[in-house]
CSV table of C-alpha atoms in Angstrom, one decimal:
chain,number,residue,atom,x,y,z
A,1400,MET,CA,-42.5,34.8,24.6
A,1401,GLU,CA,-42.1,32.1,27.2
A,1402,GLU,CA,-45.6,30.9,26.7
A,1403,THR,CA,-45.1,30.6,22.9
A,1404,SER,CA,-41.8,28.8,23.4
A,1405,SER,CA,-43.4,26.3,25.7
A,1406,LYS,CA,-46.1,25.6,23.2
A,1407,ASP,CA,-43.4,25.1,20.4
A,1408,ILE,CA,-41.5,22.7,22.6
A,1409,LEU,CA,-44.7,20.8,23.5
A,1410,ALA,CA,-45.6,20.6,19.8
A,1411,VAL,CA,-42.1,19.2,18.9
A,1412,SER,CA,-42.4,16.7,21.7
A,1413,VAL,CA,-45.8,15.6,20.5
A,1414,HIS,CA,-44.6,15.3,16.9
A,1415,THR,CA,-41.6,13.2,18.1
A,1416,GLU,CA,-43.8,10.9,20.1
A,1417,LYS,CA,-46.2,10.5,17.1
A,1418,SER,CA,-43.2,9.7,14.9
A,1419,LYS,CA,-42.0,7.0,17.3
A,1420,MET,CA,-45.6,5.6,17.5
A,1421,ARG,CA,-45.7,5.4,13.7
A,1422,GLY,CA,-42.3,3.7,13.5
A,1423,LYS,CA,-40.7,6.7,11.6
A,1424,PRO,CA,-37.1,7.6,12.5
A,1425,THR,CA,-36.7,10.9,14.2
A,1426,PHE,CA,-34.1,13.6,13.3
A,1427,THR,CA,-32.0,12.5,16.3
A,1428,GLU,CA,-32.1,8.9,15.1
A,1429,HIS,CA,-31.1,10.0,11.6
A,1430,LYS,CA,-28.3,12.0,13.0
A,1431,GLY,CA,-27.1,9.1,15.1
A,1432,THR,CA,-27.2,6.8,12.1
A,1433,LEU,CA,-25.1,9.3,10.0
A,1434,LEU,CA,-22.6,9.7,12.8
A,1435,ARG,CA,-22.2,5.9,13.2
A,1436,MET,CA,-21.8,5.6,9.4
A,1437,PHE,CA,-19.0,8.3,9.3
A,1438,SER,CA,-17.4,6.7,12.3
A,1439,PHE,CA,-17.3,3.4,10.6
A,1440,LEU,CA,-15.9,4.9,7.4
A,1441,LYS,CA,-13.2,6.6,9.4
A,1442,THR,CA,-12.3,3.3,11.0
A,1443,ILE,CA,-12.1,1.7,7.6
A,1444,TYR,CA,-9.8,4.5,6.5
A,1445,LEU,CA,-7.6,4.4,9.5
A,1446,PHE,CA,-6.7,0.7,9.0
A,1447,PRO,CA,-4.6,1.2,5.8
A,1448,CYS,CA,-4.1,5.0,6.0
A,1449,ASN,CA,-0.5,4.6,7.0
A,1450,ASP,CA,0.1,2.5,3.9
A,1451,ILE,CA,-1.3,5.0,1.4
A,1452,PRO,CA,1.9,6.9,0.7
A,1453,THR,CA,4.2,3.9,1.3
A,1454,MET,CA,2.4,1.0,-0.4
A,1455,ILE,CA,-0.9,1.9,-2.1
A,1456,ILE,CA,0.3,4.8,-4.2
A,1457,PRO,CA,3.7,3.2,-5.1
A,1458,VAL,CA,2.0,-0.1,-6.3
A,1459,THR,CA,-0.6,1.9,-8.2
A,1460,CYS,CA,2.3,3.8,-9.8
A,1461,LEU,CA,4.1,0.5,-10.6
A,1462,GLY,CA,1.1,-1.0,-12.3
A,1463,THR,CA,0.2,2.1,-14.3
A,1464,CYS,CA,3.8,2.9,-15.5
A,1465,ALA,CA,4.4,-0.7,-16.5
A,1466,ALA,CA,1.1,-0.8,-18.4
A,1467,LEU,CA,2.0,2.5,-20.2
A,1468,SER,CA,5.3,1.0,-21.3
A,1469,VAL,CA,4.4,-0.5,-24.6
A,1470,GLN,CA,8.0,-1.2,-25.6
A,1471,GLY,CA,9.1,-1.9,-22.1
A,1472,THR,CA,7.4,-4.2,-19.7
A,1473,PHE,CA,4.5,-5.3,-21.9
A,1474,THR,CA,5.4,-6.6,-25.4
A,1475,THR,CA,2.2,-8.5,-26.3
A,1476,PRO,CA,0.1,-7.6,-29.4
A,1477,ASP,CA,-2.9,-6.8,-27.2
A,1478,MET,CA,-0.9,-4.2,-25.3
A,1479,GLU,CA,0.2,-2.4,-28.5
A,1480,GLY,CA,-3.4,-1.6,-29.3
A,1481,LEU,CA,-4.0,0.2,-26.1
A,1482,TRP,CA,-4.0,4.0,-26.0
A,1483,TRP,CA,-2.4,5.7,-23.1
A,1484,TRP,CA,-5.6,7.4,-22.1
A,1485,GLU,CA,-7.3,4.0,-21.7
A,1486,ILE,CA,-4.7,3.0,-19.1
A,1487,LEU,CA,-4.9,6.4,-17.3
A,1488,CYS,CA,-8.7,6.1,-17.1
A,1489,ARG,CA,-8.1,2.9,-15.2
A,1490,VAL,CA,-6.0,4.5,-12.5
A,1491,PRO,CA,-8.9,4.8,-10.1
A,1492,LYS,CA,-9.7,1.1,-10.6
A,1493,THR,CA,-6.0,0.2,-10.1
A,1494,PHE,CA,-5.9,2.3,-7.0
A,1495,LEU,CA,-9.1,0.7,-5.7
A,1496,TRP,CA,-7.8,-2.8,-6.3
A,1497,VAL,CA,-4.6,-2.1,-4.4
A,1498,TRP,CA,-6.4,-0.3,-1.6
A,1499,ALA,CA,-8.9,-3.1,-1.1
A,1500,ASN,CA,-6.2,-5.7,-0.9
A,1501,VAL,CA,-4.1,-3.6,1.5
A,1502,LEU,CA,-7.2,-3.1,3.6
A,1503,LEU,CA,-7.6,-6.8,4.1
A,1504,PHE,CA,-4.0,-7.1,5.0
A,1505,SER,CA,-4.1,-4.2,7.4
A,1506,ILE,CA,-7.2,-5.5,9.3
A,1507,SER,CA,-5.6,-9.0,9.6
A,1508,ASN,CA,-2.2,-7.5,10.6
A,1509,GLN,CA,-3.6,-5.2,13.3
A,1510,ARG,CA,-6.2,-7.4,15.1
A,1511,SER,CA,-3.8,-9.7,17.1
A,1512,GLU,CA,-3.0,-9.0,20.7
A,1513,ASP,CA,0.8,-8.6,19.9
A,1514,ALA,CA,0.0,-6.1,17.2
A,1515,MET,CA,-2.1,-4.1,19.6
A,1516,ILE,CA,0.8,-4.0,22.1
A,1517,GLU,CA,3.1,-2.8,19.3
A,1518,ASP,CA,0.7,-0.3,17.9
A,1519,ALA,CA,-0.1,1.1,21.4
A,1520,ILE,CA,3.6,2.2,21.4
A,1521,ASN,CA,4.3,3.0,17.7
A,1522,LYS,CA,0.8,4.0,16.3
A,1523,PRO,CA,-1.7,4.6,19.1
A,1524,TRP,CA,-4.1,6.3,16.6
A,1525,ARG,CA,-4.9,3.0,14.9
A,1526,PRO,CA,-8.5,1.7,15.3
A,1527,LEU,CA,-7.7,-1.1,17.8
A,1528,PRO,CA,-5.4,0.7,20.3
A,1529,ALA,CA,-7.6,3.8,20.0
A,1530,GLY,CA,-10.6,1.8,21.1
A,1531,ARG,CA,-12.6,2.5,17.9
A,1532,ILE,CA,-13.1,-1.3,17.3
A,1533,SER,CA,-12.5,-4.4,19.4
A,1534,PRO,CA,-10.5,-7.4,18.3
A,1535,SER,CA,-13.6,-9.6,17.9
A,1536,GLN,CA,-15.3,-6.8,15.8
A,1537,ALA,CA,-12.1,-6.6,13.7
A,1538,ARG,CA,-12.3,-10.4,13.1
A,1539,ARG,CA,-15.9,-10.2,12.0
A,1540,LEU,CA,-15.1,-7.2,9.8
A,1541,LEU,CA,-12.4,-9.2,8.1
A,1542,LEU,CA,-14.7,-12.2,7.8
A,1543,ALA,CA,-17.2,-10.0,6.0
A,1544,GLU,CA,-14.7,-8.0,3.9
A,1545,ILE,CA,-12.9,-11.0,2.3
A,1546,PRO,CA,-15.9,-12.2,0.2
A,1547,VAL,CA,-16.8,-8.7,-0.6
A,1548,VAL,CA,-13.4,-7.8,-2.0
A,1549,VAL,CA,-13.0,-11.1,-3.8
A,1550,GLY,CA,-16.5,-10.6,-5.3
A,1551,VAL,CA,-15.8,-7.1,-6.4
A,1552,CYS,CA,-12.5,-8.2,-8.0
A,1553,TYR,CA,-14.2,-11.0,-9.8
A,1554,LEU,CA,-17.2,-8.9,-11.1
A,1555,TYR,CA,-15.6,-5.5,-11.7
A,1556,LEU,CA,-11.9,-4.9,-10.9
A,1557,GLY,CA,-10.2,-8.0,-12.2
A,1558,ALA,CA,-7.0,-9.7,-11.0
A,1559,THR,CA,-9.0,-12.1,-8.8
A,1560,LEU,CA,-6.3,-14.7,-8.8
A,1561,GLU,CA,-3.8,-12.2,-7.5
A,1562,THR,CA,-6.3,-11.2,-4.7
A,1563,ILE,CA,-6.5,-14.8,-3.6
A,1564,VAL,CA,-2.7,-15.2,-3.6
A,1565,CYS,CA,-2.5,-11.9,-1.6
A,1566,LEU,CA,-4.8,-13.5,1.0
A,1567,LEU,CA,-2.6,-16.5,1.2
A,1568,LEU,CA,0.5,-14.3,1.8
A,1569,THR,CA,-1.5,-12.3,4.4
A,1570,TRP,CA,-2.3,-15.6,6.2
A,1571,MET,CA,1.4,-16.6,6.1
A,1572,TYR,CA,2.6,-13.2,7.3
A,1573,ASN,CA,0.0,-12.6,10.1
A,1574,ASP,CA,-1.6,-15.8,11.2
A,1575,LEU,CA,1.5,-18.1,10.7
A,1576,GLY,CA,3.8,-15.6,12.3
A,1577,GLY,CA,5.9,-14.7,9.2
A,1578,ALA,CA,6.1,-11.2,10.4
A,1579,ASP,CA,7.7,-12.3,13.7
A,1580,GLU,CA,10.2,-14.7,12.2
A,1581,HIS,CA,13.8,-13.9,11.1
A,1582,PHE,CA,13.9,-10.6,9.2
A,1583,LEU,CA,14.9,-12.5,6.0
A,1584,VAL,CA,11.6,-14.4,6.2
A,1585,ARG,CA,9.7,-11.2,6.9
A,1586,ASN,CA,11.4,-9.4,4.0
A,1587,GLY,CA,11.0,-12.5,1.8
A,1588,VAL,CA,7.2,-12.5,2.3
A,1589,ASN,CA,7.1,-8.8,1.7
A,1590,SER,CA,9.0,-9.1,-1.5
A,1591,ALA,CA,6.7,-11.9,-2.7
A,1592,ALA,CA,3.7,-9.8,-1.8
A,1593,TYR,CA,5.1,-6.9,-3.9
A,1594,PHE,CA,5.5,-9.3,-6.9
A,1595,VAL,CA,1.8,-10.3,-6.6
A,1596,TYR,CA,0.5,-6.8,-5.9
A,1597,GLY,CA,2.5,-5.5,-8.8
A,1598,CYS,CA,1.2,-8.2,-11.2
A,1599,GLY,CA,-2.3,-7.5,-10.1
A,1600,ALA,CA,-2.0,-3.7,-10.4
A,1601,MET,CA,-0.6,-4.2,-13.9
A,1602,ARG,CA,-3.4,-6.5,-15.0
A,1603,VAL,CA,-6.0,-4.1,-13.7
A,1604,ALA,CA,-4.3,-1.1,-15.4
A,1605,SER,CA,-3.8,-2.9,-18.7
A,1606,ASN,CA,-6.9,-5.1,-18.7
A,1607,LEU,CA,-4.8,-8.0,-19.9
A,1608,SER,CA,-5.4,-11.7,-19.2
A,1609,LEU,CA,-3.0,-13.5,-16.9
A,1610,ASP,CA,-1.3,-15.3,-19.8
A,1611,ASP,CA,-0.7,-12.1,-21.7
A,1612,ALA,CA,0.6,-10.3,-18.5
A,1613,LEU,CA,3.1,-13.0,-17.5
A,1614,GLN,CA,5.5,-12.4,-20.3
A,1615,ALA,CA,9.3,-12.6,-19.8
A,1616,GLY,CA,9.6,-8.8,-19.4
A,1617,VAL,CA,7.0,-8.7,-16.7
A,1618,VAL,CA,8.5,-11.5,-14.7
A,1619,GLU,CA,12.0,-10.0,-15.0
A,1620,TRP,CA,11.0,-6.5,-13.9
A,1621,LEU,CA,8.8,-7.8,-11.1
A,1622,GLY,CA,11.7,-10.0,-10.0
A,1623,ILE,CA,13.9,-6.9,-9.8
A,1624,VAL,CA,11.2,-5.1,-7.8
A,1625,SER,CA,11.0,-8.0,-5.4
A,1626,ALA,CA,14.8,-8.0,-5.0
A,1627,VAL,CA,14.7,-4.3,-4.2
A,1628,ILE,CA,12.0,-4.9,-1.5
A,1629,LEU,CA,13.9,-7.9,-0.1
A,1630,SER,CA,17.1,-5.9,0.3
A,1631,THR,CA,15.8,-2.5,1.5
A,1632,MET,CA,12.3,-3.0,2.9
A,1633,HIS,CA,13.6,-3.1,6.5
A,1634,VAL,CA,13.8,0.7,6.2
A,1635,GLN,CA,10.2,0.6,7.6
A,1636,ASP,CA,11.4,-1.1,10.7
A,1637,LEU,CA,13.8,1.7,11.8
A,1638,LYS,CA,11.0,3.8,13.2
A,1639,ASP,CA,9.3,1.0,15.0
A,1640,GLN,CA,12.2,-0.5,17.0
A,1641,GLU,CA,10.7,0.3,20.4
A,1642,GLY,CA,7.4,-1.5,19.6
A,1643,ASP,CA,9.1,-4.4,17.8
A,1644,ARG,CA,11.4,-4.9,20.8
A,1645,ALA,CA,8.3,-5.0,23.1
A,1646,ARG,CA,6.8,-7.6,20.8
A,1647,ALA,CA,10.1,-9.6,20.6
A,1648,ARG,CA,10.2,-9.3,16.8
A,1649,SER,CA,13.4,-10.3,14.9
A,1650,THR,CA,13.6,-7.3,12.6
A,1651,ALA,CA,16.8,-6.3,10.8
A,1652,PRO,CA,17.6,-3.3,13.1
A,1653,LEU,CA,17.2,-5.6,16.2
A,1654,ALA,CA,18.8,-8.7,14.7
A,1655,LEU,CA,21.8,-7.0,12.9
A,1656,GLY,CA,22.0,-3.9,15.1
A,1657,ASP,CA,20.8,-0.4,14.2
A,1658,THR,CA,24.0,0.7,12.5
A,1659,MET,CA,24.5,-2.4,10.3
A,1660,ALA,CA,20.8,-2.3,9.3
A,1661,ARG,CA,21.2,1.3,8.2
A,1662,TRP,CA,24.3,0.6,6.1
A,1663,THR,CA,22.5,-2.3,4.3
A,1664,ILE,CA,19.7,0.1,3.4
A,1665,ALA,CA,22.1,2.8,2.2
A,1666,GLY,CA,24.1,0.3,0.1
A,1667,GLY,CA,20.9,-1.3,-1.3
A,1668,VAL,CA,19.2,1.9,-2.5
A,1669,LEU,CA,22.5,3.1,-4.1
A,1670,ALA,CA,23.1,-0.2,-5.8
A,1671,TRP,CA,19.6,-0.6,-7.2
A,1672,SER,CA,19.6,3.0,-8.4
A,1673,ILE,CA,22.3,1.9,-10.9
A,1674,VAL,CA,21.1,-1.6,-11.7
A,1675,ALA,CA,17.5,-0.7,-12.5
A,1676,PRO,CA,18.2,2.1,-15.0
A,1677,VAL,CA,20.8,-0.1,-16.7
A,1678,TYR,CA,18.2,-2.8,-17.0
A,1679,TRP,CA,15.9,-0.5,-18.9
A,1680,PHE,CA,18.6,1.3,-20.9
A,1681,SER,CA,20.6,-1.8,-22.1
A,1682,PRO,CA,18.1,-3.1,-24.7
A,1683,VAL,CA,17.3,0.3,-26.2
A,1684,PRO,CA,19.8,2.4,-28.1
A,1685,VAL,CA,19.7,6.0,-27.0
A,1686,PRO,CA,19.8,8.6,-29.8
A,1687,ALA,CA,22.0,11.6,-29.2
A,1688,SER,CA,19.0,13.9,-29.2
A,1689,ARG,CA,17.4,12.0,-26.3
A,1690,CYS,CA,20.5,11.6,-24.1
A,1691,GLY,CA,19.3,14.4,-21.9
A,1692,TYR,CA,16.0,12.7,-21.1
A,1693,ALA,CA,17.7,9.4,-20.5
A,1694,LEU,CA,20.3,11.0,-18.2
A,1695,LEU,CA,17.6,12.9,-16.2
A,1696,ALA,CA,15.6,9.7,-15.8
A,1697,ALA,CA,18.6,7.9,-14.5
A,1698,ILE,CA,19.7,10.7,-12.2
A,1699,ILE,CA,16.4,11.1,-10.3
A,1700,PRO,CA,16.6,7.7,-8.6
A,1701,CYS,CA,20.3,8.3,-7.8
A,1702,LEU,CA,19.6,11.6,-6.2
A,1703,LEU,CA,16.8,10.2,-4.1
A,1704,ALA,CA,19.0,7.3,-3.2
A,1705,VAL,CA,21.7,9.6,-1.9
A,1706,LEU,CA,19.1,11.5,0.1
A,1707,VAL,CA,17.7,8.3,1.6
A,1708,SER,CA,21.2,7.0,2.4
A,1709,PHE,CA,22.3,10.3,4.0
A,1710,ARG,CA,19.1,10.5,6.1
A,1711,VAL,CA,19.2,6.9,7.4
A,1712,LEU,CA,22.9,7.2,8.4
A,1713,SER,CA,22.7,10.7,9.8
A,1714,TRP,CA,19.4,11.0,11.7
A,1715,ARG,CA,18.4,8.1,13.9
A,1716,ASP,CA,15.3,9.1,15.9
A,1717,PRO,CA,11.9,7.7,15.2
A,1718,GLN,CA,10.5,10.9,13.8
A,1719,SER,CA,13.4,11.3,11.3
A,1720,ASP,CA,13.1,7.6,10.4
A,1721,THR,CA,9.4,8.1,9.6
A,1722,ILE,CA,10.4,10.8,7.2
A,1723,SER,CA,13.2,8.7,5.7
A,1724,TYR,CA,10.7,5.9,5.1
A,1725,LYS,CA,8.6,8.3,3.1
A,1726,TYR,CA,11.6,9.4,1.0
A,1727,TRP,CA,12.3,5.7,0.4
A,1728,SER,CA,8.8,5.4,-1.0
A,1729,MET,CA,9.5,8.3,-3.3
A,1730,TRP,CA,12.7,6.7,-4.4
A,1731,LEU,CA,10.8,3.4,-5.0
A,1732,MET,CA,8.3,5.3,-7.2
A,1733,SER,CA,11.2,6.8,-9.2
A,1734,LEU,CA,12.3,3.2,-10.0
A,1735,PHE,CA,8.7,2.2,-10.8
A,1736,ALA,CA,8.6,5.0,-13.4
A,1737,LEU,CA,11.6,3.6,-15.3
A,1738,PRO,CA,9.5,1.4,-17.6
A,1739,LEU,CA,8.5,4.7,-19.3
A,1740,LEU,CA,12.1,5.2,-20.4
A,1741,PRO,CA,11.7,3.4,-23.8
A,1742,LEU,CA,8.7,5.7,-24.6
A,1743,ALA,CA,10.8,8.8,-24.0
A,1744,ILE,CA,13.6,7.5,-26.1
């Protein structure tokens, strides 16, 4: 048995040496290539993975629900000819557009030295503090990804102009230090970004031109969404106070104080849970037979708002604040679904 085994090993070694001499990749080399590929894909995934439940999915929901609302957000003749299944079939494209743009933002946001210091405290699993990629490699990756994303949007996804504006806002937020300015500047850039992301997602979901998309209803609704972000987005900063303090950021919890910031979030989500449904109910008379649907649609954001308010005021540790942030994202999606109200009525 030992003699046979030695012969087999010798044969494999000879075959490997011959493969190398012929320039053919060996099994080990194939395996190494696959491992490097999977490692690269995991690194790409880790950059925006924290934003999937809190940004990517909500904005996809915003664009899809607005596109589905024939009598609500979109009122153009082109939109009236779209079937609901056409819009739903575009959900993967809408998701991909949002994800690709958030990926560019995430790489840009995480590659600076200050961001690495903050992430080492708040999110040590991210690619840069975890050592999966170096700052110079992240810069080169961003340099390569920008033309790829813009090209894919131009040739396939659509909403190329919105992608370019998102890159401009990313530059303002990360490279010009908008994220480190007063929290009103930080929230203002975030609210402007939501307006652009929302417009882009709606255009991809509906396949409308920019002229058709920018109707009065679209601008008004996205304006409300931007105001919601401006007044409540600092809920994301509650969980990151230790890292933000190390980075000397002027976030709302650090500038206003933890308690005051929490009260502004609680008041904001409760107020918008009333304002947003009223905006969608006011132009549409509700038949008596549909009052139950309308009431349910209005109650869901209110219930989630009460939950978010109770949590941010009652539990104040980073782990609880992380969960509260996810509930805030759920509340946000309940608002984004409100354009469907006219269809139910």
